[in-house]
CSV table of C-alpha atoms and ligand atoms in Angstrom, one decimal:
chain,number,residue,atom,x,y,z
A,1,UNK,CA,-9.2,-36.1,-11.2
A,2,UNK,CA,-6.3,-34.4,-9.5
A,3,UNK,CA,-6.4,-30.7,-7.7
A,4,UNK,CA,-3.6,-28.9,-7.2
A,5,UNK,CA,-4.5,-26.6,-4.3
A,6,UNK,CA,-7.2,-26.2,-1.5
A,7,UNK,CA,-8.7,-23.0,-3.2
A,8,UNK,CA,-9.5,-25.1,-6.5
A,9,UNK,CA,-10.5,-28.0,-4.7
A,10,UNK,CA,-12.9,-26.4,-2.6
A,11,UNK,CA,-14.6,-24.2,-4.9
A,12,UNK,CA,-15.9,-27.3,-7.0
A,13,UNK,CA,-19.3,-28.0,-6.1
A,14,UNK,CA,-19.3,-31.7,-6.5
A,15,UNK,CA,-17.4,-34.4,-5.1
A,16,UNK,CA,-14.8,-36.0,-6.2
A,17,UNK,CA,-12.5,-38.8,-5.3
A,18,UNK,CA,-8.8,-39.0,-5.4
A,19,UNK,CA,-7.0,-35.5,-4.4
A,20,UNK,CA,-3.1,-34.8,-3.3
A,21,UNK,CA,-3.1,-32.0,-1.5
A,22,UNK,CA,0.1,-30.6,0.1
A,23,UNK,CA,0.4,-28.0,3.0
A,24,UNK,CA,1.2,-26.6,6.1
A,25,UNK,CA,-1.1,-28.4,9.2
A,26,UNK,CA,-2.2,-25.3,10.8
A,27,UNK,CA,-4.1,-27.6,14.1
A,28,UNK,CA,-4.2,-31.2,14.5
A,29,UNK,CA,-6.8,-32.0,16.6
A,30,UNK,CA,-7.9,-35.3,19.0
A,31,UNK,CA,-5.2,-37.7,17.2
A,32,UNK,CA,-7.4,-37.5,13.8
A,33,UNK,CA,-8.7,-34.3,12.3
A,34,UNK,CA,-5.7,-32.1,11.0
A,35,UNK,CA,-6.4,-28.0,9.5
A,36,UNK,CA,-4.4,-28.6,6.8
A,37,UNK,CA,-3.6,-24.3,4.4
A,38,UNK,CA,-1.5,-24.3,1.3
A,39,UNK,CA,-1.7,-20.3,1.2
A,40,UNK,CA,-3.8,-20.4,-2.0
A,41,UNK,CA,-6.9,-19.5,0.3
A,42,UNK,CA,-8.5,-18.0,3.6
A,43,UNK,CA,-9.9,-21.6,4.4
A,44,UNK,CA,-8.0,-25.1,5.9
A,45,UNK,CA,-9.3,-28.0,3.9
A,46,UNK,CA,-9.9,-30.9,6.9
A,47,UNK,CA,-8.4,-34.4,6.9
A,48,UNK,CA,-9.1,-37.1,8.4
A,49,UNK,CA,-6.5,-39.1,9.6
A,50,UNK,CA,-8.5,-43.1,10.9
A,51,UNK,CA,-5.2,-43.1,13.6
A,52,UNK,CA,-5.4,-46.6,13.7
A,53,UNK,CA,-4.0,-47.1,9.8
A,54,UNK,CA,-1.2,-45.0,10.7
A,55,UNK,CA,2.1,-45.2,12.6
A,56,UNK,CA,2.1,-43.7,15.7
A,57,UNK,CA,5.8,-42.3,15.3
A,58,UNK,CA,4.6,-41.3,11.9
A,59,UNK,CA,1.3,-39.3,13.6
A,60,UNK,CA,3.5,-37.4,16.3
A,61,UNK,CA,4.9,-35.6,13.5
A,62,UNK,CA,1.9,-33.7,12.6
A,63,UNK,CA,2.6,-30.9,14.3
A,64,UNK,CA,1.2,-27.0,13.7
A,65,UNK,CA,3.7,-25.6,10.6
A,66,UNK,CA,5.0,-29.2,9.4
A,67,UNK,CA,4.9,-29.6,5.7
A,68,UNK,CA,3.3,-32.5,5.0
A,69,UNK,CA,1.9,-34.4,1.7
A,70,UNK,CA,-2.3,-36.0,1.9
A,71,UNK,CA,-3.4,-37.9,-0.6
A,72,UNK,CA,-7.1,-39.5,-0.6
A,73,UNK,CA,-10.1,-39.5,-0.7
A,74,UNK,CA,-12.6,-35.7,-0.9
A,75,UNK,CA,-15.6,-36.4,0.4
A,76,UNK,CA,-18.9,-34.8,2.4
A,77,UNK,CA,-18.3,-33.1,5.6
A,78,UNK,CA,-19.8,-35.8,8.3
A,79,UNK,CA,-18.9,-32.6,11.0
A,80,UNK,CA,-20.3,-28.9,11.0
A,81,UNK,CA,-18.0,-26.4,9.7
A,82,UNK,CA,-16.7,-27.2,6.1
A,83,UNK,CA,-18.4,-29.1,3.2
A,84,UNK,CA,-16.1,-31.7,2.0
A,85,UNK,CA,-12.7,-33.4,4.0
A,86,UNK,CA,-10.2,-35.5,2.6
A,87,UNK,CA,-10.1,-39.0,3.7
A,88,UNK,CA,-6.8,-39.5,4.3
A,89,UNK,CA,-5.3,-42.7,2.9
A,90,UNK,CA,-1.1,-42.0,2.0
A,91,UNK,CA,0.2,-39.0,4.7
A,92,UNK,CA,3.4,-37.8,4.2
A,93,UNK,CA,6.0,-35.8,6.4
A,94,UNK,CA,8.4,-33.6,3.9
A,95,UNK,CA,9.2,-30.9,6.5
A,96,UNK,CA,9.3,-31.3,10.2
A,97,UNK,CA,7.8,-28.3,12.5
A,98,UNK,CA,9.3,-28.4,16.1
A,99,UNK,CA,6.5,-27.4,18.1
A,100,UNK,CA,8.9,-26.5,21.1
A,101,UNK,CA,10.1,-23.9,19.0
A,102,UNK,CA,7.6,-22.8,16.3
A,103,UNK,CA,6.5,-19.2,17.0
A,104,UNK,CA,3.3,-19.4,15.2
A,105,UNK,CA,1.3,-21.4,17.7
A,106,UNK,CA,-2.6,-21.6,17.1
A,107,UNK,CA,-3.2,-18.7,19.5
A,108,UNK,CA,-3.4,-15.1,19.1
A,109,UNK,CA,0.0,-13.4,18.4
A,110,UNK,CA,0.0,-9.9,18.9
A,111,UNK,CA,1.0,-7.8,15.8
A,112,UNK,CA,4.1,-6.6,17.6
A,113,UNK,CA,4.9,-10.1,17.8
A,114,UNK,CA,4.2,-11.4,14.5
A,115,UNK,CA,6.7,-8.5,12.9
A,116,UNK,CA,9.4,-9.7,14.6
A,117,UNK,CA,8.7,-12.9,12.8
A,118,UNK,CA,7.9,-11.2,9.4
A,119,UNK,CA,9.3,-14.5,7.4
A,120,UNK,CA,6.5,-16.7,9.0
A,121,UNK,CA,3.5,-14.2,10.0
A,122,UNK,CA,2.2,-15.0,6.7
A,123,UNK,CA,1.3,-18.1,7.9
A,124,UNK,CA,-1.0,-16.3,10.1
A,125,UNK,CA,-5.6,-16.0,8.8
A,126,UNK,CA,-5.0,-12.2,9.1
A,127,UNK,CA,-1.5,-12.0,7.3
A,128,UNK,CA,-2.3,-14.0,4.9
A,129,UNK,CA,-5.6,-12.9,3.7
A,130,UNK,CA,-3.6,-9.1,4.2
A,131,UNK,CA,-1.3,-10.2,1.4
A,132,UNK,CA,-2.9,-12.2,-0.7
A,133,UNK,CA,-5.5,-8.6,-0.6
A,134,UNK,CA,-2.2,-6.5,-1.4
A,135,UNK,CA,-2.0,-8.8,-4.3
A,136,UNK,CA,-5.6,-8.5,-6.0
A,137,UNK,CA,-4.7,-4.4,-5.9
A,138,UNK,CA,-2.1,-5.1,-7.5
A,139,UNK,CA,-3.5,-7.0,-10.0
A,140,UNK,CA,-6.3,-4.8,-10.6
A,141,UNK,CA,-4.2,-1.8,-10.7
A,142,UNK,CA,-2.3,-3.4,-13.4
A,143,UNK,CA,-5.3,-4.2,-14.9
A,144,UNK,CA,-7.7,-0.8,-15.2
A,145,UNK,CA,-4.8,0.4,-16.3
A,146,UNK,CA,-3.8,-1.3,-19.4
A,147,UNK,CA,-8.0,-1.5,-19.6
A,148,UNK,CA,-8.1,2.4,-20.0
A,149,UNK,CA,-4.8,2.8,-22.3
A,150,UNK,CA,-2.1,3.7,-20.4
A,151,UNK,CA,1.6,2.1,-20.2
A,152,UNK,CA,3.9,0.9,-17.9
A,153,UNK,CA,7.1,2.3,-17.3
A,154,UNK,CA,10.0,1.4,-15.9
A,155,UNK,CA,10.8,5.0,-14.0
A,156,UNK,CA,14.6,4.5,-12.5
A,157,UNK,CA,15.0,3.5,-8.9
A,158,UNK,CA,18.4,5.6,-8.6
A,159,UNK,CA,18.2,9.0,-9.6
A,160,UNK,CA,20.8,11.3,-10.8
A,161,UNK,CA,18.8,14.1,-9.9
A,162,UNK,CA,18.4,15.4,-6.4
A,163,UNK,CA,15.0,18.4,-7.3
A,164,UNK,CA,12.3,16.9,-6.7
A,165,UNK,CA,11.7,17.9,-2.7
A,166,UNK,CA,9.2,14.7,-1.7
A,167,UNK,CA,11.6,13.8,0.9
A,168,UNK,CA,14.9,13.2,2.2
A,169,UNK,CA,16.7,10.8,0.1
A,170,UNK,CA,19.1,7.7,0.6
A,171,UNK,CA,22.4,7.6,-1.1
A,172,UNK,CA,24.1,5.3,-3.6
A,173,UNK,CA,27.1,5.2,-3.5
A,174,UNK,CA,30.1,2.2,-3.7
A,175,UNK,CA,32.6,5.8,-2.5
A,176,UNK,CA,34.7,3.0,-0.2
A,177,UNK,CA,33.3,5.0,3.2
A,178,UNK,CA,36.3,4.9,5.7
A,179,UNK,CA,38.3,6.1,3.1
A,180,UNK,CA,36.1,8.6,0.6
A,181,UNK,CA,38.3,10.4,-2.3
A,182,UNK,CA,38.0,14.2,-1.7
A,183,UNK,CA,37.6,17.6,-3.9
A,184,UNK,CA,40.5,20.4,-3.1
A,185,UNK,CA,37.5,21.9,-0.8
A,186,UNK,CA,38.1,18.9,1.2
A,187,UNK,CA,34.2,17.2,-0.2
A,188,UNK,CA,33.3,14.7,-1.1
A,189,UNK,CA,34.4,13.9,-5.0
A,190,UNK,CA,31.6,12.4,-6.4
A,191,UNK,CA,32.8,12.4,-10.3
A,192,UNK,CA,34.9,10.0,-8.8
A,193,UNK,CA,32.1,7.5,-7.6
A,194,UNK,CA,30.4,5.3,-9.4
A,195,UNK,CA,28.3,7.1,-11.4
A,196,UNK,CA,30.3,10.2,-11.8
A,197,UNK,CA,28.3,12.5,-10.0
A,198,UNK,CA,25.8,12.2,-6.4
A,199,UNK,CA,23.5,9.8,-7.1
A,200,UNK,CA,20.3,8.7,-4.6
A,201,UNK,CA,17.4,6.3,-4.0
A,202,UNK,CA,14.9,7.4,-6.2
A,203,UNK,CA,11.4,9.5,-3.4
A,204,UNK,CA,9.0,9.1,-7.0
A,205,UNK,CA,9.2,8.3,-10.5
A,206,UNK,CA,6.7,11.6,-11.8
A,207,UNK,CA,9.7,13.5,-13.4
A,208,UNK,CA,10.4,10.8,-15.3
A,209,UNK,CA,7.4,9.6,-16.3
A,210,UNK,CA,6.1,13.1,-17.7
A,211,UNK,CA,9.0,12.6,-19.8
A,212,UNK,CA,6.7,9.3,-20.8
A,213,UNK,CA,3.7,10.8,-20.7
A,214,UNK,CA,4.9,13.6,-23.3
A,215,UNK,CA,5.2,11.8,-25.9
A,216,UNK,CA,3.4,8.5,-25.2
A,217,UNK,CA,0.2,9.9,-24.1
A,218,UNK,CA,-1.0,8.1,-21.0
A,219,UNK,CA,1.6,6.2,-18.6
A,220,UNK,CA,1.6,4.5,-15.3
A,221,UNK,CA,4.2,3.7,-13.2
A,222,UNK,CA,4.6,1.0,-10.5
A,223,UNK,CA,7.4,0.8,-8.9
A,224,UNK,CA,9.4,0.7,-5.0
A,225,UNK,CA,10.5,4.6,-3.8
A,226,UNK,CA,12.6,5.6,-0.9
A,227,UNK,CA,12.7,8.3,1.8
A,228,UNK,CA,14.9,8.9,4.8
A,229,UNK,CA,12.2,11.0,6.6
A,230,UNK,CA,12.6,9.9,10.2
A,231,UNK,CA,9.2,9.3,11.0
A,232,UNK,CA,8.3,6.8,12.8
A,233,UNK,CA,4.3,6.8,12.5
A,234,UNK,CA,2.4,4.7,11.8
A,235,UNK,CA,1.6,6.2,8.0
A,236,UNK,CA,4.9,6.2,7.2
A,237,UNK,CA,7.4,3.6,5.5
A,238,UNK,CA,11.1,4.8,4.5
A,239,UNK,CA,10.5,2.3,0.9
A,240,UNK,CA,7.1,2.2,-0.4
A,241,UNK,CA,5.3,1.8,-3.7
A,242,UNK,CA,3.8,4.3,-5.5
A,243,UNK,CA,1.2,4.4,-8.3
A,244,UNK,CA,1.6,7.4,-10.2
A,245,UNK,CA,0.1,7.9,-13.9
A,246,UNK,CA,0.5,10.7,-16.2
A,247,UNK,CA,-1.5,12.0,-18.5
A,248,UNK,CA,-0.9,15.0,-21.3
A,249,UNK,CA,-3.7,17.4,-21.8
A,250,UNK,CA,-5.4,16.5,-19.2
A,251,UNK,CA,-6.0,19.0,-16.7
A,252,UNK,CA,-6.8,18.7,-12.4
A,253,UNK,CA,-10.2,18.3,-12.9
A,254,UNK,CA,-9.0,15.0,-15.3
A,255,UNK,CA,-7.4,14.4,-12.5
A,256,UNK,CA,-9.5,14.1,-10.4
A,257,UNK,CA,-11.4,12.4,-11.9
A,258,UNK,CA,-8.8,9.9,-13.0
A,259,UNK,CA,-8.4,9.6,-9.2
A,260,UNK,CA,-11.8,8.7,-8.3
A,261,UNK,CA,-12.8,6.1,-10.7
A,262,UNK,CA,-9.8,4.5,-10.5
A,263,UNK,CA,-9.9,3.9,-6.7
A,264,UNK,CA,-13.6,2.9,-6.8
A,265,UNK,CA,-12.2,0.5,-9.1
A,266,UNK,CA,-9.6,-1.4,-7.4
A,267,UNK,CA,-12.0,-1.3,-4.9
A,268,UNK,CA,-14.9,-2.5,-6.4
A,269,UNK,CA,-12.4,-5.3,-7.8
A,270,UNK,CA,-11.4,-6.7,-4.6
A,271,UNK,CA,-15.1,-6.7,-3.3
A,272,UNK,CA,-15.8,-8.8,-6.1
A,273,UNK,CA,-12.9,-11.3,-6.2
A,274,UNK,CA,-11.3,-11.7,-2.4
A,275,UNK,CA,-14.7,-12.1,-1.0
A,276,UNK,CA,-13.8,-14.6,1.7
A,277,UNK,CA,-10.0,-12.3,3.1
A,278,UNK,CA,-12.8,-9.2,3.5
A,279,UNK,CA,-15.2,-11.1,5.4
A,280,UNK,CA,-12.1,-12.3,7.6
A,281,UNK,CA,-11.1,-8.9,8.3
A,282,UNK,CA,-14.5,-7.7,8.3
A,283,UNK,CA,-15.4,-10.4,11.3
A,284,UNK,CA,-12.0,-9.5,12.8
A,285,UNK,CA,-12.0,-5.5,13.3
A,286,UNK,CA,-15.9,-6.6,14.4
A,287,UNK,CA,-14.1,-8.4,17.1
A,288,UNK,CA,-11.4,-6.3,18.1
A,289,UNK,CA,-14.0,-3.5,18.5
A,290,UNK,CA,-15.9,-5.4,20.7
A,291,UNK,CA,-13.1,-4.9,23.1
A,292,UNK,CA,-12.8,-1.2,23.2
A,293,UNK,CA,-15.2,1.8,24.3
A,294,UNK,CA,-18.5,2.8,22.4
A,295,UNK,CA,-16.8,6.1,21.1
A,296,UNK,CA,-13.4,4.1,19.4
A,297,UNK,CA,-15.7,2.0,18.0
A,298,UNK,CA,-15.4,2.1,13.8
A,299,UNK,CA,-19.0,3.8,12.8
A,300,UNK,CA,-18.5,1.2,9.5
A,301,UNK,CA,-18.1,-2.0,9.2
A,302,UNK,CA,-14.6,-3.4,6.6
A,303,UNK,CA,-16.6,-4.2,3.9
A,304,UNK,CA,-19.5,-1.2,4.2
A,305,UNK,CA,-17.4,1.3,4.6
A,306,UNK,CA,-15.4,-0.5,1.2
A,307,UNK,CA,-18.6,-0.2,-0.2
A,308,UNK,CA,-19.4,3.3,0.7
A,309,UNK,CA,-16.2,4.6,-0.5
A,310,UNK,CA,-17.3,2.9,-4.1
A,311,UNK,CA,-21.1,3.6,-4.1
A,312,UNK,CA,-20.6,7.8,-3.5
A,313,UNK,CA,-18.3,10.6,-4.4
A,314,UNK,CA,-14.9,11.9,-3.1
A,315,UNK,CA,-15.9,15.8,-1.5
A,316,UNK,CA,-14.0,18.0,-3.8
A,317,UNK,CA,-13.4,21.2,-1.4
A,318,UNK,CA,-10.9,24.4,-2.3
A,319,UNK,CA,-7.9,24.0,0.5
A,320,UNK,CA,-9.0,27.9,1.1
A,321,UNK,CA,-12.8,26.0,2.6
A,322,UNK,CA,-10.5,23.4,3.5
A,323,UNK,CA,-9.3,26.6,6.3
A,324,UNK,CA,-12.6,28.0,7.0
A,325,UNK,CA,-13.7,24.7,7.5
A,326,UNK,CA,-11.1,24.2,10.3
A,327,UNK,CA,-10.7,27.4,11.3
A,328,UNK,CA,-14.0,27.9,12.9
A,329,UNK,CA,-14.2,23.8,14.3
A,330,UNK,CA,-14.7,23.4,17.6
A,331,UNK,CA,-11.3,21.2,17.7
A,332,UNK,CA,-9.5,24.8,16.7
A,333,UNK,CA,-11.6,27.0,18.7
A,334,UNK,CA,-10.8,25.0,22.0
A,335,UNK,CA,-7.4,24.4,21.3
A,336,UNK,CA,-7.5,21.1,21.0
A,337,UNK,CA,-5.7,20.5,17.5
A,338,UNK,CA,-1.7,20.4,18.2
A,339,UNK,CA,-1.2,23.2,15.7
A,340,UNK,CA,-3.9,25.7,15.5
A,341,UNK,CA,-5.9,27.1,12.5
A,342,UNK,CA,-4.8,30.6,12.0
A,343,UNK,CA,-4.1,32.0,8.9
A,344,UNK,CA,-4.6,31.1,5.6
A,345,UNK,CA,-1.2,29.4,3.8
A,346,UNK,CA,-0.7,27.3,6.9
A,347,UNK,CA,0.5,23.9,5.8
A,348,UNK,CA,-2.2,20.5,7.3
A,349,UNK,CA,-1.6,18.4,9.5
A,350,UNK,CA,-2.5,14.8,10.0
A,351,UNK,CA,-5.0,15.8,12.5
A,352,UNK,CA,-6.6,18.3,10.6
A,353,UNK,CA,-6.5,16.1,7.5
A,354,UNK,CA,-8.4,14.0,9.4
A,355,UNK,CA,-11.0,15.6,10.9
A,356,UNK,CA,-12.3,16.8,7.1
A,357,UNK,CA,-12.9,13.2,6.8
A,358,UNK,CA,-13.9,12.0,9.5
A,359,UNK,CA,-15.8,13.8,11.2
A,360,UNK,CA,-16.8,17.0,9.3
A,361,UNK,CA,-17.5,15.3,5.5
A,362,UNK,CA,-17.5,11.1,6.6
A,363,UNK,CA,-16.0,10.6,3.2
A,364,UNK,CA,-13.4,10.7,1.3
A,365,UNK,CA,-12.2,14.0,0.2
A,366,UNK,CA,-10.2,16.0,-2.9
A,367,UNK,CA,-8.6,18.9,-1.5
A,368,UNK,CA,-7.1,21.1,-4.5
A,369,UNK,CA,-5.4,25.0,-4.6
A,370,UNK,CA,-3.1,24.6,-2.3
A,371,UNK,CA,-1.4,27.5,-1.2
A,372,UNK,CA,1.8,28.0,-3.8
A,373,UNK,CA,4.4,27.5,-1.3
A,374,UNK,CA,3.7,25.2,0.3
A,375,UNK,CA,4.0,22.6,-2.3
A,376,UNK,CA,6.5,21.5,-4.6
A,377,UNK,CA,7.9,23.6,-7.6
A,378,UNK,CA,6.3,22.0,-10.8
A,379,UNK,CA,2.8,22.9,-9.9
A,380,UNK,CA,0.7,24.6,-12.0
A,381,UNK,CA,0.3,28.1,-10.7
A,382,UNK,CA,-3.1,29.8,-11.0
A,383,UNK,CA,-4.4,33.1,-12.3
A,384,UNK,CA,-4.3,34.7,-8.7
A,385,UNK,CA,-0.2,33.7,-8.1
A,386,UNK,CA,-0.8,32.5,-5.1
A,387,UNK,CA,-2.0,29.1,-5.2
A,388,UNK,CA,-1.4,25.9,-7.4
A,389,UNK,CA,-3.5,23.3,-9.8
A,390,UNK,CA,-2.7,20.9,-6.7
A,391,UNK,CA,-4.8,17.7,-5.5
A,392,UNK,CA,-4.6,15.3,-2.1
A,393,UNK,CA,-7.4,12.3,-1.6
A,394,UNK,CA,-8.3,12.5,2.0
A,395,UNK,CA,-9.8,8.8,3.3
A,396,UNK,CA,-10.8,7.8,6.4
A,397,UNK,CA,-8.6,6.3,9.0
A,398,UNK,CA,-6.3,6.9,6.8
A,399,UNK,CA,-5.5,10.7,6.1
A,400,UNK,CA,-3.4,11.7,3.0
A,401,UNK,CA,-3.5,8.8,0.2
A,402,UNK,CA,-2.9,10.2,-2.7
A,403,UNK,CA,-0.5,13.5,-3.7
A,404,UNK,CA,-1.0,14.8,-7.4
A,405,UNK,CA,-1.5,18.0,-9.4
A,406,UNK,CA,-1.7,19.7,-13.1
A,407,UNK,CA,1.9,20.7,-14.1
A,408,UNK,CA,3.7,23.5,-14.8
A,409,UNK,CA,4.1,23.8,-18.5
A,410,UNK,CA,4.8,27.3,-19.1
A,411,UNK,CA,8.7,27.2,-19.2
A,412,UNK,CA,9.2,30.7,-18.0
A,413,UNK,CA,6.7,30.5,-15.2
A,414,UNK,CA,8.6,26.5,-14.6
A,415,UNK,CA,12.6,29.1,-14.4
A,416,UNK,CA,11.0,31.3,-12.5
A,417,UNK,CA,9.9,28.7,-9.5
A,418,UNK,CA,12.9,27.2,-9.8
A,419,UNK,CA,14.8,30.0,-10.1
A,420,UNK,CA,13.2,30.8,-6.5
A,421,UNK,CA,14.1,27.5,-4.2
A,422,UNK,CA,17.7,27.5,-6.1
A,423,UNK,CA,17.0,24.4,-8.0
A,424,UNK,CA,19.8,24.9,-10.7
A,425,UNK,CA,18.3,25.0,-14.6
A,426,UNK,CA,21.4,22.2,-15.1
A,427,UNK,CA,20.2,19.5,-12.8
A,428,UNK,CA,16.8,19.1,-14.7
A,429,UNK,CA,17.6,20.5,-18.2
A,430,UNK,CA,15.9,17.4,-20.5
A,431,UNK,CA,12.5,18.6,-17.8
A,432,UNK,CA,12.7,21.9,-19.0
A,433,UNK,CA,13.5,20.5,-22.6
A,434,UNK,CA,9.3,19.0,-22.1
A,435,UNK,CA,8.7,22.8,-22.0
A,436,UNK,CA,10.9,23.6,-24.8
A,437,UNK,CA,9.5,21.0,-27.6
A,438,UNK,CA,5.6,20.8,-27.4
A,439,UNK,CA,5.0,21.7,-23.8
A,440,UNK,CA,1.2,21.5,-23.5
A,441,UNK,CA,-0.9,21.1,-20.3
A,442,UNK,CA,-0.8,18.0,-18.5
A,443,UNK,CA,-1.4,16.3,-14.9
A,444,UNK,CA,-0.6,13.4,-12.8
A,445,UNK,CA,-1.2,12.0,-8.7
A,446,UNK,CA,1.3,9.0,-6.9
A,447,UNK,CA,-0.9,6.8,-4.9
A,448,UNK,CA,0.7,5.1,-2.3
A,449,UNK,CA,-0.1,1.7,-2.4
A,450,UNK,CA,0.5,0.3,1.1
A,451,UNK,CA,-1.6,3.3,2.1
A,452,UNK,CA,-4.5,1.8,0.1
A,453,UNK,CA,-3.6,-1.6,1.7
A,454,UNK,CA,-4.2,-0.7,4.6
A,455,UNK,CA,-7.6,1.0,3.7
A,456,UNK,CA,-8.8,-1.9,2.0
A,457,UNK,CA,-7.7,-4.8,4.8
A,458,UNK,CA,-8.5,-2.4,7.8
A,459,UNK,CA,-4.7,-3.0,9.0
A,460,UNK,CA,-3.7,-0.1,11.1
A,461,UNK,CA,0.0,-0.5,11.3
A,462,UNK,CA,1.9,0.6,7.6
A,463,UNK,CA,4.2,-2.5,8.9
A,464,UNK,CA,1.4,-4.8,9.0
A,465,UNK,CA,0.2,-4.6,5.0
A,466,UNK,CA,4.0,-5.2,3.2
A,467,UNK,CA,6.2,-8.6,3.0
A,468,UNK,CA,8.9,-6.8,5.1
A,469,UNK,CA,9.2,-3.8,5.9
A,470,UNK,CA,11.8,-0.6,6.6
A,471,UNK,CA,11.4,1.8,8.4
A,472,UNK,CA,13.9,3.8,11.2
A,473,UNK,CA,16.4,1.5,12.5
A,474,UNK,CA,15.2,-1.6,11.7
A,475,UNK,CA,15.6,-3.3,8.0
A,476,UNK,CA,15.5,-7.2,9.1
A,477,UNK,CA,14.6,-9.7,6.5
B,1,4AD,O1,2.4,12.9,-1.9
B,1,4AD,P1,3.9,12.5,-2.3
B,1,4AD,O2,5.4,13.5,-1.5
B,1,4AD,O3,3.9,12.7,-3.9
B,1,4AD,C1,4.7,12.5,-4.7
B,1,4AD,O4,5.6,11.9,-5.1
B,1,4AD,C2,4.3,12.9,-6.3
B,1,4AD,N1,5.3,12.9,-6.9
B,1,4AD,C3,3.1,12.0,-6.5
B,1,4AD,C4,2.8,12.2,-8.3
B,1,4AD,O5,2.5,13.5,-8.6
B,1,4AD,N2,3.3,11.4,-9.0
B,1,4AD,O6,3.6,11.0,-2.2
B,1,4AD,C5,2.5,10.4,-2.6
B,1,4AD,C6,1.8,9.5,-2.2
B,1,4AD,C7,1.5,9.7,-0.8
B,1,4AD,O7,-0.2,10.6,-0.9
B,1,4AD,C8,1.3,9.2,0.6
B,1,4AD,O8,0.1,7.8,-0.1
B,1,4AD,C9,2.9,8.1,-0.1
B,1,4AD,O9,2.7,8.4,-1.6
B,1,4AD,N3,3.2,8.5,0.4
B,1,4AD,C10,4.0,7.5,1.8
B,1,4AD,N4,3.7,6.3,1.8
B,1,4AD,C11,4.4,5.3,2.9
B,1,4AD,N5,5.2,5.7,3.2
B,1,4AD,C12,6.0,7.0,2.8
B,1,4AD,N6,7.2,7.8,3.6
B,1,4AD,C13,5.1,8.1,2.3
B,1,4AD,N7,5.4,9.3,1.8
B,1,4AD,C14,4.1,9.2,0.7
B,2,MG,MG1,1.9,14.7,-0.6
């Protein structure tokens, strides 16, 4: 019987005789033991070569990073640390790897160094585990929505409406930057551009998703979004992936229930299906913690933290309650916050969000009913006239992971809000049409996929959970 991947091979509980495996050499010890990995699992398969029967020149080419093809017998391992090993009968080098210049040596490399070698970093245990988990989470997300009757909508990546205000946008143009056509006022004449108007990369698929919710009922988008903010933090990317469900006839409470159920489902999925990768990352974090002073160590291990989130209710707290808690908090009174909370109405900074989640409630928190003037125009105004049905979900170690709202479904109220912030009606005529023809209450949210992957893997920099991060001054690869 021929097995194709190391994962398939190691999950057998019997020892089959003939195997045929291709992969990359992790280490070659004592001219005898090859640790081979093919990316299918965190585990290597040990391939034992009898050096007397192989050409010395061939064995010299078994170096870290080389691609090889091995045929042999799968036998019970005599050594410790593995159940099975391959007694190599045939060995072929498919691609050499010069040990002098191959960057990924079998030792600890810094994440900074590996970021510079992002094309090779998934040859390490940490990055292969993170990226397998990223893939599994992505699958679980589609699975959840599919099982719950949602349709997957591909909203456009190039957008002609600049109205959402979620962030600075990247312009899409094919005009010649050296001599763009100008109009009478001397400004660039975008009517001569490819689309006949100004276009940008989208910051969110929400507005278009709303149109589909108002016809297909339950929909979601899952695609790349782009923001040109110059925020060089460990939680921001210029290109990131967002999951945005949108549901007709659902209110804010329903939106919270959906978000909580959905996030628990995808985390449970990896706890069940990606155990080995999680155990590896859990051990890695525990190891890293040992070198930290006691007060900086994590209170929970990775798996423990994921279980905690799936087993406990998210705490639901209004913005007003949160402001009261923050105003009375020790760091506020002792002026430890960079931004001191004084009045109702101020926007929360990530230091405040993290205080609420990590110090005060010590569990995921859903903040809701924010002041209207710090949230987007499309959020449903409450009867008090000053708050909107917004919700942000805050996670320990991450801060804001979800932003969402019940949407303003009343045409007149929406128009007033747009006028107040100078969004021309012509620009969003189609969005207003939804409020003219069969309007109904509806709600949705956006989950930042990389922030979810950070939480699920325990990685502390968002650049390390996306294959090729795009950040200010960096678009390598
Ligand atoms: O809170 P945001 O800006 O919400 C929206 O865009 C809404 N249109 C979503 C909706 O209601 N359908 O972004 C949603 C989430 C944030 O909570 C955060 O997790 C993530 O997207 N996010 C980023 N992730 C990485 N890098 C950035 N620059 C991000 N900006 C937002
Ligand atoms: Mg937000």
